[in-house]
């Protein structure tokens, strides 16, 4: 899979609730093959205060039109600057980067768990699973109803369940508190979100003997395996999140 | 055609653009983006005798026009390098230089001897600012006595061209450059990272697991340029300048200040094509200004006094 | 209300935001923009015994997230200061500190004696990184022996609080901090500018008339923060941190690393209101985080180990 | 005269020939008194590579609408970034700064000389002179016809003469070569442009015993007298261009 550096056209930048927004990008060339879990490194041109690129997951891919989407949450200077991109602006990316979520066995009972901006890669993963005839449960956690994103897209690929920390939408509490986890049984769980959440889900999976893949959001210097800044400690020692990950089976991680 | 070559003794470089250690992996990370053999050279990752895991995450923090790193020389050691990386590296038609690191003088000597037998490696870059060393925690590159000892010891065994890479965290960089030259270095490269720090005000904790780390990027360019200028005005051996070079203009500043060649570091993280763009930019600068050989502008600001 | 005050011995500061020498003129340049008496203090321009014309133009160059200056201590001398500036300064209800500079120890001593008689000046900031001094061109602030001598000599006569301002262009900042404390400094401020350089690739000449100059601004913040942290972990007297502080978060990094107060320098050039905004930002940070006294977070990263 | 810091609304950003453009700004408050020769310090928000503000002269002032214009030439990163400002963007300024051109004696034969972006302050100066019943000659120098700006505005306040270095418009050569200088006699000359040009004009004035004021374009750190970086050597020693200038009578300068 060849990586490339390209300035893509911003087709649309749609603000969602609160600090979230979705940027749709178009390449002037044929898109390379891009897998769920992979990410891009976005250059932030509009901000005096950022220096490095910012890693962002593939949210959805439309090969027909050579377009894809990223879903971003404003957490600091870089994402704030990206939120100001307008239709017709361009965004310089290095992509596609990283490994990807693995395909579960046929008929596997599958759960996707996402929190905050960690929900971003799950849509494209859901579509991918669906194309392989797997309809996952999708459990999404948010701070409060102000931040609950429209879930229509997700509902098209699976059965969506919600939690909010304050109970203002869906069940109250963290994703790990959701009643689903008390009832259902899964063969495979995919999870992306804050580290604390991923660790909790990994713990639950371990207890239930469920295979679990997480997508890590480690700080990145380069995104291409050159700086060794993004490491995570695994059973094989320190490996790069950007090339050996961002997706890891939790069995490999020393958490 | 403009002449861009330079040489360290009898070792020819086709042009003055080299990638800096620790910022260009082993080259292969960049194969998708550029033809590495176009470059004057590449310096591979800091290598040690034994494998090293490096420091714990977090190892990186962004700063204004720069970044801090605390990678801590993570690498798989010289055995792995020789067996698994060297064969591929030796296919590039450019100078592949190994950056060597040790915890004590014996390590440096042993590493040098290992590299002596790698035919396709024409030069060693001796990194004397490794923060973890035996002798009472004193860093080689900031103590004139140990800087001299390690250079002397490596020079005694080294069959390759020897480039000594200086630490900028010193009162007087010129002292260290002189020592390196006196002890037989063929070239001096500088600067390594400045010791810096960052605190995360949200978590109220240091940003790096090691608290302090190495600052690189455009932020340090003025300091790097000053030191390169001081050193180029002191020693007779070629000086390789680096520190915050992001584009051709930056590179030309170093050359005008006296650097025979430059290294591109952090820039490659943001633009993997940076090194090649810099090469092209230097060439077109020379053409525009009407020069036919880069050596006409090397150290020009010192001549025009 | 959050408590923001700190003190150097028995000298109280209402808050920890002070403006840095050479970046805030004599205050009046900023009267149109802010009420200076809201600040914890201001340090006025570097002052010398005799008037100085400073270095020739060009004295300034922009760099990545920073600037180089080579002002060279232009000022009208202590006589002019006492007669024409001091009377107005003494009307501010904040601590007005004079930054003193000399070419030899006698100059520093004579200046200190002149300031002793200025009732409304509660403290002196002893700038020991003046680049032009008698003793074989050695800079006071980068030579431990002369750093000790000048501090000792000034302390002997100084009736005001004595703040020693350190140069960052040294291998080991902690040595100099210890010397200052041992010789009786009441406080240490750091960092002064890093020695840097810039070349204009269009004109192919150095950007500054003096070739090298002092680097300030956010570019140097990681180095400044590291040194402040090292010094705060070494001395018992209060440390005043500076170097690239542009906003409240930057200031808080220094405080978390151990600074009792901070100085705002280059930031005031870009936003004349920077100092006041930083003050307000520190206050609201403390409120948000649930602290009632800034001292609860001073050096916090060192306590939570 | 009180200085202020304000984010002004960009009403218009009109590209002129080649690298020149005119930005019209509007204040939400009543404009302060602003004199010809004074300048603003513009914050360049859109550029990663600039750090300090950029000094720019008042080109024209419209008190009725609380608007004023600046005329800018792209020479580097900061001016390039300003050239991309769009209507409705905002531009943060510290203004008004510096001293101003002095009013000549009644009926004085007056010449304005401008080169490159140095023509910027001359329009407002011309209006000011006109309001005092002085109709100046205006001699403008450009590199070549590609860069000759529309002079209609200038023609409304004086008699415009042109030079280009290659003779593609007006007389060939530098402003100092213009035949006007061989024929006419002036009591007062105002000049702004590249240092070499100003020095040449100052020399011509000295020879002809003509009073001459120049507006210097020294590099500035702050623009408000705080950094002492913008000094020029005068008979009174080093003084700040930003507070004692930018306008100096050439008699004061050690050139
Ligand atoms: C592989 C990968 C995929 C990602 N995908 C997405 C995505 O699809 N959508 C999305 O919105 N975000 C995603 N992220 C996270 C995103 O990269 C960060 O939120 C972004 O880089 C923050 O940049 P900033 O300049 O806005 O914040 P900064 O101003 O740099 O930082 C603001 C605060 O957030 C903290 N912070 C920043 N980055 C991280 C991080 N990676 N982990 C923990 N704390 C952090 C900082 O320490 C600081 O306190 C992904 C990260 C990775 C590694
Ligand atoms: C009081 C005053 C009023 C001015 N009025 C105007 C105006 O009305 N319109 C206008 O277009 N310009 C004006 N200028 C000049 C303008 O400030 C500079 O062109 C601008 O700051 C350049 O910024 P930059 O980032 O585009 O260039 P940079 O990228 O900073 O520099 C590009 C190149 O130009 C050189 N350079 C930059 N500034 C100057 C300078 N001041 N003198 C000499 N060389 C310089 C640099 O050394 C470099 O080689 C004025 C300057 C002053 C001091
Ligand atoms: C992530 C990272 C890792 C580095 N590793 C090494 C190393 O192993 N050996 C070495 O001599 N220098 C190392 N350096 C220093 C660079 O080679 C270079 O000296 C420094 O970054 C300054 O150049 P720059 O500003 O262009 O990056 C490293 C720098 C970075 C940013
Ligand atoms: C233009 C300028 C002039 C300065 N003059 C002095 C001075 O006279 N005395 C002094 O001790 N420091 C002087 N400094 C250093 C500052 O006080 C401060 O130590 C340094 O700029 C770092 O802080 P900053 O990055 O916030 O500017 C000067 C700095 C600048 C930029
Ligand atoms: S981010 Fe640089 S190696 Fe992973
Ligand atoms: S620009 Fe700072 S004093 Fe004039």
mmCIF file of N, CA and C in Angstrom, chain C residues 120-223:
data_model
loop_
_atom_site.group_PDB
_atom_site.id
_atom_site.type_symbol
_atom_site.label_atom_id
_atom_site.label_comp_id
_atom_site.label_asym_id
_atom_site.label_seq_id
_atom_site.Cartn_x
_atom_site.Cartn_y
_atom_site.Cartn_z
ATOM 1 N N UNK C 120 11.923 54.793 45.915
ATOM 2 C CA UNK C 120 10.805 54.040 45.384
ATOM 3 C C UNK C 120 11.217 52.838 44.529
ATOM 4 N N UNK C 121 12.474 52.550 44.478
ATOM 5 C CA UNK C 121 12.935 51.356 43.769
ATOM 6 C C UNK C 121 13.245 50.284 44.813
ATOM 7 N N UNK C 122 12.427 49.248 44.912
ATOM 8 C CA UNK C 122 12.618 48.272 45.995
ATOM 9 C C UNK C 122 13.616 47.167 45.669
ATOM 10 N N UNK C 123 13.985 47.033 44.389
ATOM 11 C CA UNK C 123 14.854 45.908 44.035
ATOM 12 C C UNK C 123 15.688 46.227 42.804
ATOM 13 N N UNK C 124 16.810 45.551 42.744
ATOM 14 C CA UNK C 124 17.709 45.654 41.598
ATOM 15 C C UNK C 124 17.740 44.298 40.904
ATOM 16 N N UNK C 125 17.710 44.310 39.591
ATOM 17 C CA UNK C 125 17.958 43.067 38.857
ATOM 18 C C UNK C 125 19.348 43.174 38.248
ATOM 19 N N UNK C 126 20.217 42.317 38.710
ATOM 20 C CA UNK C 126 21.620 42.349 38.286
ATOM 21 C C UNK C 126 21.746 41.500 37.023
ATOM 22 N N UNK C 127 21.971 42.179 35.914
ATOM 23 C CA UNK C 127 22.057 41.482 34.629
ATOM 24 C C UNK C 127 23.500 41.085 34.370
ATOM 25 N N UNK C 128 23.791 39.796 34.535
ATOM 26 C CA UNK C 128 25.186 39.382 34.348
ATOM 27 C C UNK C 128 25.382 38.649 33.031
ATOM 28 N N UNK C 129 24.719 39.132 31.974
ATOM 29 C CA UNK C 129 25.073 38.547 30.689
ATOM 30 C C UNK C 129 25.304 39.611 29.638
ATOM 31 N N UNK C 130 25.877 40.697 30.103
ATOM 32 C CA UNK C 130 26.275 41.772 29.201
ATOM 33 C C UNK C 130 27.491 41.337 28.386
ATOM 34 N N UNK C 131 27.416 41.438 27.080
ATOM 35 C CA UNK C 131 28.450 40.847 26.238
ATOM 36 C C UNK C 131 29.771 41.624 26.153
ATOM 37 N N UNK C 132 29.799 42.882 26.612
ATOM 38 C CA UNK C 132 31.042 43.657 26.455
ATOM 39 C C UNK C 132 31.652 43.981 27.811
ATOM 40 N N UNK C 133 32.583 43.176 28.244
ATOM 41 C CA UNK C 133 33.181 43.452 29.553
ATOM 42 C C UNK C 133 34.694 43.445 29.454
ATOM 43 N N UNK C 134 35.290 44.094 30.453
ATOM 44 C CA UNK C 134 36.747 44.233 30.500
ATOM 45 C C UNK C 134 37.501 42.920 30.414
ATOM 46 N N UNK C 135 37.297 42.098 31.434
ATOM 47 C CA UNK C 135 38.145 40.933 31.683
ATOM 48 C C UNK C 135 38.262 39.983 30.494
ATOM 49 N N UNK C 136 39.162 40.271 29.594
ATOM 50 C CA UNK C 136 39.433 39.378 28.474
ATOM 51 C C UNK C 136 38.201 38.969 27.692
ATOM 52 N N UNK C 137 37.228 39.818 27.622
ATOM 53 C CA UNK C 137 36.038 39.527 26.828
ATOM 54 C C UNK C 137 35.157 38.443 27.430
ATOM 55 N N UNK C 138 35.502 37.962 28.603
ATOM 56 C CA UNK C 138 34.691 36.898 29.179
ATOM 57 C C UNK C 138 33.395 37.495 29.723
ATOM 58 N N UNK C 139 32.346 36.873 29.417
ATOM 59 C CA UNK C 139 31.047 37.367 29.845
ATOM 60 C C UNK C 139 30.827 36.970 31.318
ATOM 61 N N UNK C 140 30.415 37.932 32.120
ATOM 62 C CA UNK C 140 30.179 37.658 33.544
ATOM 63 C C UNK C 140 29.312 36.428 33.776
ATOM 64 N N UNK C 141 28.207 36.384 33.057
ATOM 65 C CA UNK C 141 27.196 35.379 33.363
ATOM 66 C C UNK C 141 27.514 33.995 32.866
ATOM 67 N N UNK C 142 28.631 33.824 32.150
ATOM 68 C CA UNK C 142 28.960 32.490 31.664
ATOM 69 C C UNK C 142 30.259 31.987 32.262
ATOM 70 N N UNK C 143 30.820 32.762 33.175
ATOM 71 C CA UNK C 143 32.041 32.364 33.868
ATOM 72 C C UNK C 143 31.763 32.350 35.365
ATOM 73 N N UNK C 144 31.854 31.191 35.979
ATOM 74 C CA UNK C 144 31.452 31.088 37.392
ATOM 75 C C UNK C 144 32.256 32.019 38.302
ATOM 76 N N UNK C 145 33.515 32.209 38.004
ATOM 77 C CA UNK C 145 34.351 33.040 38.865
ATOM 78 C C UNK C 145 33.888 34.490 38.826
ATOM 79 N N UNK C 146 33.705 35.019 37.625
ATOM 80 C CA UNK C 146 33.293 36.425 37.562
ATOM 81 C C UNK C 146 31.832 36.595 37.980
ATOM 82 N N UNK C 147 31.002 35.577 37.734
ATOM 83 C CA UNK C 147 29.617 35.655 38.208
ATOM 84 C C UNK C 147 29.619 35.813 39.731
ATOM 85 N N UNK C 148 30.476 35.054 40.385
ATOM 86 C CA UNK C 148 30.559 35.140 41.848
ATOM 87 C C UNK C 148 31.072 36.514 42.292
ATOM 88 N N UNK C 149 32.117 36.958 41.630
ATOM 89 C CA UNK C 149 32.709 38.243 42.029
ATOM 90 C C UNK C 149 31.723 39.395 41.922
ATOM 91 N N UNK C 150 31.046 39.449 40.812
ATOM 92 C CA UNK C 150 30.166 40.606 40.630
ATOM 93 C C UNK C 150 28.973 40.533 41.586
ATOM 94 N N UNK C 151 28.470 39.342 41.827
ATOM 95 C CA UNK C 151 27.354 39.218 42.761
ATOM 96 C C UNK C 151 27.797 39.618 44.169
ATOM 97 N N UNK C 152 28.958 39.114 44.555
ATOM 98 C CA UNK C 152 29.496 39.425 45.878
ATOM 99 C C UNK C 152 29.668 40.947 46.037
ATOM 100 N N UNK C 153 30.273 41.562 45.044
ATOM 101 C CA UNK C 153 30.562 42.993 45.124
ATOM 102 C C UNK C 153 29.283 43.823 45.207
ATOM 103 N N UNK C 154 28.298 43.450 44.402
ATOM 104 C CA UNK C 154 27.046 44.202 44.405
ATOM 105 C C UNK C 154 26.304 43.971 45.723
ATOM 106 N N UNK C 155 26.287 42.719 46.161
ATOM 107 C CA UNK C 155 25.593 42.411 47.413
ATOM 108 C C UNK C 155 26.163 43.223 48.567
ATOM 109 N N UNK C 156 27.459 43.384 48.557
ATOM 110 C CA UNK C 156 28.099 44.090 49.666
ATOM 111 C C UNK C 156 27.518 45.490 49.844
ATOM 112 N N UNK C 157 27.224 46.151 48.725
ATOM 113 C CA UNK C 157 26.722 47.528 48.832
ATOM 114 C C UNK C 157 25.207 47.661 48.691
ATOM 115 N N UNK C 158 24.573 46.627 48.200
ATOM 116 C CA UNK C 158 23.166 46.762 47.792
ATOM 117 C C UNK C 158 22.218 46.806 48.992
ATOM 118 N N UNK C 159 21.430 47.881 49.079
ATOM 119 C CA UNK C 159 20.472 48.019 50.176
ATOM 120 C C UNK C 159 19.078 47.568 49.750
ATOM 121 N N UNK C 160 18.942 47.253 48.483
ATOM 122 C CA UNK C 160 17.657 46.818 47.942
ATOM 123 C C UNK C 160 17.640 45.298 47.868
ATOM 124 N N UNK C 161 16.477 44.780 47.533
ATOM 125 C CA UNK C 161 16.431 43.349 47.221
ATOM 126 C C UNK C 161 17.266 43.123 45.978
ATOM 127 N N UNK C 162 18.026 42.043 45.980
ATOM 128 C CA UNK C 162 18.914 41.773 44.855
ATOM 129 C C UNK C 162 18.451 40.533 44.088
ATOM 130 N N UNK C 163 18.054 40.778 42.855
ATOM 131 C CA UNK C 163 17.657 39.680 41.955
ATOM 132 C C UNK C 163 18.799 39.489 40.957
ATOM 133 N N UNK C 164 19.321 38.280 40.855
ATOM 134 C CA UNK C 164 20.383 38.038 39.880
ATOM 135 C C UNK C 164 19.772 37.379 38.649
ATOM 136 N N UNK C 165 19.995 37.982 37.496
ATOM 137 C CA UNK C 165 19.420 37.459 36.249
ATOM 138 C C UNK C 165 20.463 36.663 35.485
ATOM 139 N N UNK C 166 20.155 35.394 35.269
ATOM 140 C CA UNK C 166 21.140 34.474 34.706
ATOM 141 C C UNK C 166 21.084 34.390 33.187
ATOM 142 N N UNK C 167 22.239 34.125 32.627
ATOM 143 C CA UNK C 167 22.348 33.874 31.195
ATOM 144 C C UNK C 167 22.129 32.390 30.929
ATOM 145 N N UNK C 168 21.383 32.036 29.878
ATOM 146 C CA UNK C 168 21.144 30.624 29.575
ATOM 147 C C UNK C 168 22.261 29.997 28.741
ATOM 148 N N UNK C 169 23.232 30.806 28.339
ATOM 149 C CA UNK C 169 24.251 30.293 27.421
ATOM 150 C C UNK C 169 25.373 29.581 28.160
ATOM 151 N N UNK C 170 24.985 28.637 29.009
ATOM 152 C CA UNK C 170 25.969 27.934 29.829
ATOM 153 C C UNK C 170 25.668 26.435 29.831
ATOM 154 N N UNK C 171 26.695 25.666 30.145
ATOM 155 C CA UNK C 171 26.534 24.221 30.193
ATOM 156 C C UNK C 171 25.642 23.819 31.360
ATOM 157 N N UNK C 172 25.878 24.447 32.503
ATOM 158 C CA UNK C 172 25.151 24.021 33.686
ATOM 159 C C UNK C 172 24.583 25.209 34.453
ATOM 160 N N UNK C 173 23.347 25.515 34.235
ATOM 161 C CA UNK C 173 22.704 26.705 34.821
ATOM 162 C C UNK C 173 22.684 26.629 36.345
ATOM 163 N N UNK C 174 22.621 25.405 36.841
ATOM 164 C CA UNK C 174 22.494 25.205 38.277
ATOM 165 C C UNK C 174 23.715 25.753 39.028
ATOM 166 N N UNK C 175 24.902 25.616 38.434
ATOM 167 C CA UNK C 175 26.111 26.169 39.046
ATOM 168 C C UNK C 175 25.954 27.668 39.312
ATOM 169 N N UNK C 176 25.415 28.357 38.338
ATOM 170 C CA UNK C 176 25.305 29.811 38.457
ATOM 171 C C UNK C 176 24.227 30.201 39.460
ATOM 172 N N UNK C 177 23.172 29.429 39.508
ATOM 173 C CA UNK C 177 22.108 29.698 40.476
ATOM 174 C C UNK C 177 22.653 29.525 41.899
ATOM 175 N N UNK C 178 23.421 28.470 42.087
ATOM 176 C CA UNK C 178 24.019 28.234 43.413
ATOM 177 C C UNK C 178 24.932 29.372 43.818
ATOM 178 N N UNK C 179 25.754 29.805 42.888
ATOM 179 C CA UNK C 179 26.669 30.906 43.170
ATOM 180 C C UNK C 179 25.887 32.140 43.599
ATOM 181 N N UNK C 180 24.839 32.462 42.860
ATOM 182 C CA UNK C 180 24.038 33.646 43.186
ATOM 183 C C UNK C 180 23.454 33.515 44.588
ATOM 184 N N UNK C 181 22.919 32.349 44.891
ATOM 185 C CA UNK C 181 22.330 32.158 46.214
ATOM 186 C C UNK C 181 23.400 32.248 47.299
ATOM 187 N N UNK C 182 24.519 31.589 47.073
ATOM 188 C CA UNK C 182 25.601 31.626 48.067
ATOM 189 C C UNK C 182 26.088 33.042 48.333
ATOM 190 N N UNK C 183 26.076 33.865 47.292
ATOM 191 C CA UNK C 183 26.584 35.228 47.467
ATOM 192 C C UNK C 183 25.507 36.197 47.944
ATOM 193 N N UNK C 184 24.348 35.657 48.285
ATOM 194 C CA UNK C 184 23.368 36.497 48.960
ATOM 195 C C UNK C 184 22.271 37.090 48.099
ATOM 196 N N UNK C 185 22.093 36.573 46.888
ATOM 197 C CA UNK C 185 20.968 37.065 46.087
ATOM 198 C C UNK C 185 19.666 36.749 46.819
ATOM 199 N N UNK C 186 18.684 37.652 46.696
ATOM 200 C CA UNK C 186 17.385 37.425 47.312
ATOM 201 C C UNK C 186 16.465 36.648 46.382
ATOM 202 N N UNK C 187 16.807 36.657 45.117
ATOM 203 C CA UNK C 187 15.972 35.985 44.126
ATOM 204 C C UNK C 187 16.802 35.779 42.864
ATOM 205 N N UNK C 188 16.363 34.831 42.045
ATOM 206 C CA UNK C 188 17.036 34.602 40.764
ATOM 207 C C UNK C 188 16.005 34.749 39.669
ATOM 208 N N UNK C 189 16.370 35.471 38.624
ATOM 209 C CA UNK C 189 15.482 35.519 37.466
ATOM 210 C C UNK C 189 16.209 34.898 36.280
ATOM 211 N N UNK C 190 15.467 34.206 35.434
ATOM 212 C CA UNK C 190 16.042 33.589 34.247
ATOM 213 C C UNK C 190 14.900 33.219 33.316
ATOM 214 N N UNK C 191 15.146 33.169 31.982
ATOM 215 C CA UNK C 191 16.440 33.286 31.349
ATOM 216 C C UNK C 191 16.530 34.596 30.566
ATOM 217 N N UNK C 192 17.745 35.058 30.400
ATOM 218 C CA UNK C 192 18.012 36.108 29.436
ATOM 219 C C UNK C 192 17.983 35.455 28.048
ATOM 220 N N UNK C 193 18.328 36.165 27.034
ATOM 221 C CA UNK C 193 18.230 35.619 25.673
ATOM 222 C C UNK C 193 19.318 34.583 25.370
ATOM 223 N N UNK C 194 18.973 33.664 24.470
ATOM 224 C CA UNK C 194 19.949 32.696 23.954
ATOM 225 C C UNK C 194 20.726 33.356 22.819
ATOM 226 N N UNK C 195 22.006 33.076 22.745
ATOM 227 C CA UNK C 195 22.805 33.678 21.685
ATOM 228 C C UNK C 195 22.475 33.005 20.351
ATOM 229 N N UNK C 196 22.017 33.800 19.405
ATOM 230 C CA UNK C 196 21.617 33.247 18.117
ATOM 231 C C UNK C 196 22.067 34.116 16.966
ATOM 232 N N UNK C 197 21.641 33.729 15.787
ATOM 233 C CA UNK C 197 22.107 34.417 14.589
ATOM 234 C C UNK C 197 21.131 34.176 13.447
ATOM 235 N N UNK C 198 21.189 35.035 12.472
ATOM 236 C CA UNK C 198 20.335 34.878 11.296
ATOM 237 C C UNK C 198 21.042 35.497 10.095
ATOM 238 N N UNK C 199 20.814 34.915 8.932
ATOM 239 C CA UNK C 199 21.446 35.413 7.713
ATOM 240 C C UNK C 199 20.344 35.774 6.726
ATOM 241 N N UNK C 200 20.483 36.883 6.069
ATOM 242 C CA UNK C 200 19.524 37.279 5.038
ATOM 243 C C UNK C 200 19.985 36.692 3.710
ATOM 244 N N UNK C 201 19.221 35.718 3.195
ATOM 245 C CA UNK C 201 19.686 35.019 1.993
ATOM 246 C C UNK C 201 19.534 35.881 0.738
ATOM 247 N N UNK C 202 18.714 36.936 0.803
ATOM 248 C CA UNK C 202 18.642 37.832 -0.355
ATOM 249 C C UNK C 202 19.916 38.659 -0.464
ATOM 250 N N UNK C 203 20.282 39.307 0.648
ATOM 251 C CA UNK C 203 21.469 40.169 0.619
ATOM 252 C C UNK C 203 22.747 39.373 0.863
ATOM 253 N N UNK C 204 22.607 38.110 1.260
ATOM 254 C CA UNK C 204 23.752 37.254 1.587
ATOM 255 C C UNK C 204 24.614 37.839 2.705
ATOM 256 N N UNK C 205 23.969 38.495 3.641
ATOM 257 C CA UNK C 205 24.680 39.105 4.770
ATOM 258 C C UNK C 205 23.988 38.732 6.078
ATOM 259 N N UNK C 206 24.718 38.838 7.180
ATOM 260 C CA UNK C 206 24.063 38.619 8.475
ATOM 261 C C UNK C 206 22.911 39.605 8.647
ATOM 262 N N UNK C 207 21.849 39.186 9.320
ATOM 263 C CA UNK C 207 20.704 40.069 9.499
ATOM 264 C C UNK C 207 20.979 41.186 10.495
ATOM 265 N N UNK C 208 21.887 40.945 11.427
ATOM 266 C CA UNK C 208 22.174 41.941 12.455
ATOM 267 C C UNK C 208 23.532 42.595 12.207
ATOM 268 N N UNK C 209 23.638 43.844 12.575
ATOM 269 C CA UNK C 209 24.914 44.549 12.417
ATOM 270 C C UNK C 209 26.013 43.889 13.251
ATOM 271 N N UNK C 210 25.597 43.222 14.320
ATOM 272 C CA UNK C 210 26.547 42.592 15.233
ATOM 273 C C UNK C 210 26.736 41.100 14.924
ATOM 274 N N UNK C 211 26.169 40.639 13.846
ATOM 275 C CA UNK C 211 26.144 39.229 13.422
ATOM 276 C C UNK C 211 25.326 38.368 14.380
ATOM 277 N N UNK C 212 25.751 38.251 15.646
ATOM 278 C CA UNK C 212 24.957 37.460 16.591
ATOM 279 C C UNK C 212 24.122 38.385 17.476
ATOM 280 N N UNK C 213 23.061 37.831 18.032
ATOM 281 C CA UNK C 213 22.193 38.616 18.909
ATOM 282 C C UNK C 213 21.446 37.698 19.860
ATOM 283 N N UNK C 214 20.537 38.287 20.608
ATOM 284 C CA UNK C 214 19.832 37.532 21.637
ATOM 285 C C UNK C 214 18.482 37.046 21.153
ATOM 286 N N UNK C 215 18.257 35.745 21.298
ATOM 287 C CA UNK C 215 17.005 35.138 20.850
ATOM 288 C C UNK C 215 15.988 35.142 21.986
ATOM 289 N N UNK C 216 14.791 35.634 21.694
ATOM 290 C CA UNK C 216 13.712 35.626 22.682
ATOM 291 C C UNK C 216 12.430 35.164 22.018
ATOM 292 N N UNK C 217 11.395 35.006 22.813
ATOM 293 C CA UNK C 217 10.100 34.593 22.271
ATOM 294 C C UNK C 217 9.820 33.123 22.503
ATOM 295 N N UNK C 218 8.636 32.667 22.071
ATOM 296 C CA UNK C 218 8.188 31.290 22.343
ATOM 297 C C UNK C 218 9.186 30.215 21.918
ATOM 298 N N UNK C 219 10.004 30.513 20.926
ATOM 299 C CA UNK C 219 10.997 29.532 20.484
ATOM 300 C C UNK C 219 11.845 29.037 21.648
ATOM 301 N N UNK C 220 12.172 29.927 22.575
ATOM 302 C CA UNK C 220 13.099 29.558 23.657
ATOM 303 C C UNK C 220 12.384 29.023 24.888
ATOM 304 N N UNK C 221 11.081 28.992 24.863
ATOM 305 C CA UNK C 221 10.347 28.609 26.069
ATOM 306 C C UNK C 221 10.752 27.245 26.621
ATOM 307 N N UNK C 222 10.899 26.207 25.779
ATOM 308 C CA UNK C 222 11.261 24.900 26.347
ATOM 309 C C UNK C 222 12.606 24.921 27.074
ATOM 310 N N UNK C 223 13.550 25.686 26.542
ATOM 311 C CA UNK C 223 14.866 25.784 27.193
ATOM 312 C C UNK C 223 14.725 26.560 28.504
#
